[in-house]
Amino acid sequence: MPAARHRATAAPTRERIVTQAERLIAAKGVYGFTLRDIAAPLGVQVPAIYKHYKSRDDVLIEVSRRYIGQLATQFAPRPGLAPAAALRSALKDFVDLMMLNPAYARLALVDFATPGGGMEYVKLAAGGSFQDNFMGGPLAAMHRRLQALLADGIRAGAFRRVAATDLYRLVKAALLIRLVFPDDAPLARRPSAAEVRAAQRWLWDIASRYLAPDARRAVR
């Protein structure tokens, strides 16, 4: 019975391996650690990792699956909110995703810099390249939700007519650059609630000015 209770409460080794890999990506970058670095804090030897994953690449693919799974939930509908308020709420969640999961931000940055539509880890997790995921794969629904949210705002006169791809490009690139320039301190430690709120206000300011029907004022 005690052994059964322990199995019920302890995280499976497979999950602990991925969680530790995320910590290392946040601290050292995607390529800055080895399987030995994963094993030591878990109190296991490297061969124990091979019981669950074929290689370091396999671990990174699983981290990428977590990232894609979280990214796929973004821009969910906000019934009852006006378009501008709905988008602002969605962007708050997007900031939370990247700032509270720094490994995902680092993966996204390396993904952007990789020729051929993204790094292999993320492409394997997402079932294809950036372009492929506009129409199919786990991220297609997210892109459709953003398109619908933007279309609601355009119809209501709250936003000017822009492509959803351009808005996504703007907010994702702006946020990732904020997290690493002039240094990557926001990724090296857990941000305070005040820092997250500041980033949320900053990103909304950029998005609202970009979408404003009248270029002389931002959507409020």
Short mmCIF file of C-alpha atoms in Angstrom, two decimals:
data_model
loop_
_atom_site.label_atom_id
_atom_site.label_comp_id
_atom_site.label_asym_id
_atom_site.label_seq_id
_atom_site.Cartn_x
_atom_site.Cartn_y
_atom_site.Cartn_z
CA MET A 1 0.00 0.00 0.00
CA PRO A 2 2.75 2.60 0.84
CA ALA A 3 4.44 1.82 -2.48
CA ALA A 4 1.14 2.34 -4.28
CA ARG A 5 0.65 5.71 -2.57
CA HIS A 6 4.19 6.75 -3.57
CA ARG A 7 3.54 5.84 -7.21
CA ALA A 8 0.35 7.89 -7.15
CA THR A 9 2.02 11.06 -5.83
CA ALA A 10 5.48 10.99 -7.45
CA ALA A 11 5.81 12.40 -10.96
CA PRO A 12 6.74 9.69 -13.49
CA THR A 13 10.44 9.61 -14.31
CA ARG A 14 9.64 10.33 -17.95
CA GLU A 15 7.93 13.60 -16.96
CA ARG A 16 10.67 14.55 -14.49
CA ILE A 17 13.27 14.18 -17.24
CA VAL A 18 11.40 16.61 -19.49
CA THR A 19 10.80 19.08 -16.65
CA GLN A 20 14.50 19.07 -15.78
CA ALA A 21 15.37 19.58 -19.45
CA GLU A 22 13.09 22.64 -19.46
CA ARG A 23 14.94 24.05 -16.44
CA LEU A 24 18.27 23.55 -18.18
CA ILE A 25 17.07 25.13 -21.42
CA ALA A 26 15.92 28.16 -19.43
CA ALA A 27 19.27 28.45 -17.64
CA LYS A 28 21.76 27.32 -20.31
CA GLY A 29 19.99 27.47 -23.66
CA VAL A 30 18.82 24.74 -26.00
CA TYR A 31 22.32 23.42 -26.73
CA GLY A 32 24.05 24.18 -23.41
CA PHE A 33 23.57 20.93 -21.50
CA THR A 34 24.03 17.16 -21.69
CA LEU A 35 22.02 14.15 -20.58
CA ARG A 36 24.37 13.96 -17.59
CA ASP A 37 23.17 17.42 -16.57
CA ILE A 38 19.60 16.13 -16.66
CA ALA A 39 20.35 12.93 -14.77
CA ALA A 40 22.36 14.31 -11.83
CA PRO A 41 19.64 16.48 -10.17
CA LEU A 42 17.16 13.62 -10.58
CA GLY A 43 19.45 11.22 -8.72
CA VAL A 44 19.70 8.83 -11.65
CA GLN A 45 22.35 7.73 -14.12
CA VAL A 46 22.24 8.52 -17.84
CA PRO A 47 21.24 4.92 -18.74
CA ALA A 48 18.00 5.52 -16.80
CA ILE A 49 17.12 8.26 -19.28
CA TYR A 50 17.61 5.85 -22.16
CA LYS A 51 14.81 3.71 -20.74
CA HIS A 52 12.44 6.54 -21.66
CA TYR A 53 14.14 8.43 -24.51
CA LYS A 54 16.44 7.26 -27.28
CA SER A 55 18.68 10.33 -27.19
CA ARG A 56 19.04 13.94 -26.09
CA ASP A 57 17.26 14.90 -29.30
CA ASP A 58 14.33 12.74 -28.23
CA VAL A 59 14.10 14.66 -24.94
CA LEU A 60 14.11 17.97 -26.80
CA ILE A 61 11.32 16.76 -29.08
CA GLU A 62 9.24 15.99 -25.98
CA VAL A 63 9.96 19.47 -24.56
CA SER A 64 8.88 20.87 -27.91
CA ARG A 65 5.64 18.88 -27.72
CA ARG A 66 4.88 20.52 -24.39
CA TYR A 67 5.60 23.92 -25.90
CA ILE A 68 3.43 23.30 -28.96
CA GLY A 69 0.65 21.94 -26.75
CA GLN A 70 0.61 25.14 -24.69
CA LEU A 71 0.95 27.39 -27.73
CA ALA A 72 -1.99 25.63 -29.38
CA THR A 73 -4.32 26.82 -26.60
CA GLN A 74 -3.66 30.52 -27.19
CA PHE A 75 -6.21 33.09 -28.45
CA ALA A 76 -9.19 31.19 -27.06
CA PRO A 77 -12.57 32.95 -27.51
CA ARG A 78 -13.64 35.41 -24.80
CA PRO A 79 -17.45 35.44 -24.99
CA GLY A 80 -18.98 38.63 -23.68
CA LEU A 81 -15.87 40.77 -24.18
CA ALA A 82 -15.60 43.49 -26.79
CA PRO A 83 -12.98 42.71 -29.48
CA ALA A 84 -10.28 45.00 -28.06
CA ALA A 85 -10.79 43.66 -24.53
CA ALA A 86 -10.78 40.08 -25.84
CA LEU A 87 -7.50 40.59 -27.68
CA ARG A 88 -5.93 42.32 -24.70
CA SER A 89 -6.90 39.38 -22.48
CA ALA A 90 -5.50 36.92 -25.04
CA LEU A 91 -2.21 38.80 -25.20
CA LYS A 92 -1.95 38.71 -21.41
CA ASP A 93 -2.15 34.92 -21.60
CA PHE A 94 0.48 34.91 -24.37
CA VAL A 95 2.87 36.92 -22.18
CA ASP A 96 2.23 34.52 -19.29
CA LEU A 97 3.08 31.56 -21.53
CA MET A 98 6.45 32.93 -22.58
CA MET A 99 7.53 34.60 -19.33
CA LEU A 100 6.50 31.79 -16.99
CA ASN A 101 7.95 29.09 -19.29
CA PRO A 102 11.34 30.52 -20.31
CA ALA A 103 12.38 27.27 -21.99
CA TYR A 104 9.59 27.83 -24.51
CA ALA A 105 10.82 31.34 -25.26
CA ARG A 106 14.34 30.02 -25.91
CA LEU A 107 12.95 27.25 -28.13
CA ALA A 108 10.96 29.82 -30.10
CA LEU A 109 14.03 32.02 -30.61
CA VAL A 110 16.15 29.13 -31.91
CA ASP A 111 13.21 27.98 -34.02
CA PHE A 112 12.99 31.40 -35.72
CA ALA A 113 16.71 31.38 -36.49
CA THR A 114 16.69 27.93 -38.11
CA PRO A 115 16.50 27.73 -41.93
CA GLY A 116 13.75 25.72 -43.58
CA GLY A 117 10.77 26.81 -41.50
CA GLY A 118 11.99 25.96 -38.01
CA MET A 119 14.22 23.62 -36.03
CA GLU A 120 13.67 19.88 -36.38
CA TYR A 121 12.61 19.41 -32.74
CA VAL A 122 9.73 21.85 -33.06
CA LYS A 123 8.79 20.77 -36.60
CA LEU A 124 8.55 17.16 -35.45
CA ALA A 125 6.44 18.20 -32.45
CA ALA A 126 4.20 20.43 -34.59
CA GLY A 127 3.96 18.06 -37.53
CA GLY A 128 5.54 20.51 -39.96
CA SER A 129 6.98 23.96 -40.58
CA PHE A 130 5.57 27.38 -39.68
CA GLN A 131 3.85 27.49 -43.07
CA ASP A 132 2.37 24.01 -42.69
CA ASN A 133 0.77 24.97 -39.39
CA PHE A 134 -1.34 27.75 -40.85
CA MET A 135 -3.58 25.16 -42.50
CA GLY A 136 -2.99 21.94 -40.57
CA GLY A 137 -1.28 20.50 -37.53
CA PRO A 138 -1.76 21.34 -33.85
CA LEU A 139 -1.34 25.11 -34.30
CA ALA A 140 -3.87 25.58 -37.11
CA ALA A 141 -6.79 26.07 -34.70
CA MET A 142 -4.84 28.73 -32.82
CA HIS A 143 -4.27 30.68 -36.04
CA ARG A 144 -7.96 30.37 -36.93
CA ARG A 145 -8.98 31.69 -33.52
CA LEU A 146 -6.69 34.70 -33.92
CA GLN A 147 -8.16 35.34 -37.38
CA ALA A 148 -11.68 35.21 -35.95
CA LEU A 149 -10.81 37.51 -33.06
CA LEU A 150 -9.24 40.01 -35.43
CA ALA A 151 -12.17 39.78 -37.87
CA ASP A 152 -14.59 40.59 -35.02
CA GLY A 153 -12.61 43.72 -34.24
CA ILE A 154 -12.46 44.80 -37.87
CA ARG A 155 -16.23 44.37 -38.28
CA ALA A 156 -16.84 46.36 -35.09
CA GLY A 157 -14.58 49.18 -36.28
CA ALA A 158 -12.20 48.62 -33.35
CA PHE A 159 -9.27 47.49 -35.54
CA ARG A 160 -8.01 48.48 -38.94
CA ARG A 161 -7.83 45.76 -41.58
CA VAL A 162 -4.61 43.78 -41.16
CA ALA A 163 -3.64 40.15 -41.73
CA ALA A 164 -3.73 37.93 -38.65
CA THR A 165 -0.32 36.58 -39.67
CA ASP A 166 1.13 40.09 -39.51
CA LEU A 167 -0.30 40.70 -36.05
CA TYR A 168 1.02 37.36 -34.78
CA ARG A 169 4.41 38.09 -36.30
CA LEU A 170 4.49 41.47 -34.56
CA VAL A 171 3.47 40.41 -31.07
CA LYS A 172 5.54 37.23 -30.96
CA ALA A 173 8.70 38.87 -32.27
CA ALA A 174 8.31 41.92 -30.03
CA LEU A 175 7.79 39.86 -26.89
CA LEU A 176 10.69 37.49 -27.56
CA ILE A 177 13.08 40.38 -28.22
CA ARG A 178 11.96 42.08 -25.00
CA LEU A 179 12.85 38.92 -23.08
CA VAL A 180 16.43 38.72 -24.39
CA PHE A 181 17.50 42.29 -25.22
CA PRO A 182 19.60 43.96 -23.88
CA ASP A 183 20.04 40.83 -21.75
CA ASP A 184 18.13 37.66 -20.99
CA ALA A 185 17.58 38.34 -17.28
CA PRO A 186 13.79 37.85 -17.61
CA LEU A 187 14.45 34.26 -18.70
CA ALA A 188 17.14 33.50 -16.13
CA ARG A 189 14.83 33.72 -13.10
CA ARG A 190 11.14 33.63 -12.31
CA PRO A 191 9.71 37.08 -13.09
CA SER A 192 7.76 39.00 -10.49
CA ALA A 193 4.05 39.66 -10.96
CA ALA A 194 4.90 43.33 -11.54
CA GLU A 195 7.34 42.43 -14.33
CA VAL A 196 4.74 40.26 -16.03
CA ARG A 197 2.13 43.03 -15.80
CA ALA A 198 4.61 45.53 -17.23
CA ALA A 199 5.29 43.25 -20.20
CA GLN A 200 1.55 42.75 -20.73
CA ARG A 201 0.92 46.51 -20.80
CA TRP A 202 3.89 47.03 -23.12
CA LEU A 203 2.76 44.36 -25.60
CA TRP A 204 -0.81 45.67 -25.63
CA ASP A 205 0.48 49.18 -26.32
CA ILE A 206 2.33 47.87 -29.38
CA ALA A 207 -0.61 45.78 -30.62
CA SER A 208 -3.25 48.46 -30.03
CA ARG A 209 -1.24 51.13 -31.83
CA TYR A 210 -0.69 48.77 -34.74
CA LEU A 211 -4.40 47.94 -34.97
CA ALA A 212 -5.82 51.40 -34.29
CA PRO A 213 -8.30 52.49 -37.02
CA ASP A 214 -7.03 56.04 -36.58
CA ALA A 215 -3.24 56.04 -36.69
CA ARG A 216 -3.17 59.05 -34.37
CA ARG A 217 -4.58 57.14 -31.39
CA ALA A 218 -4.45 53.59 -29.99
CA VAL A 219 -7.40 51.36 -29.22
CA ARG A 220 -8.35 51.70 -25.55
#
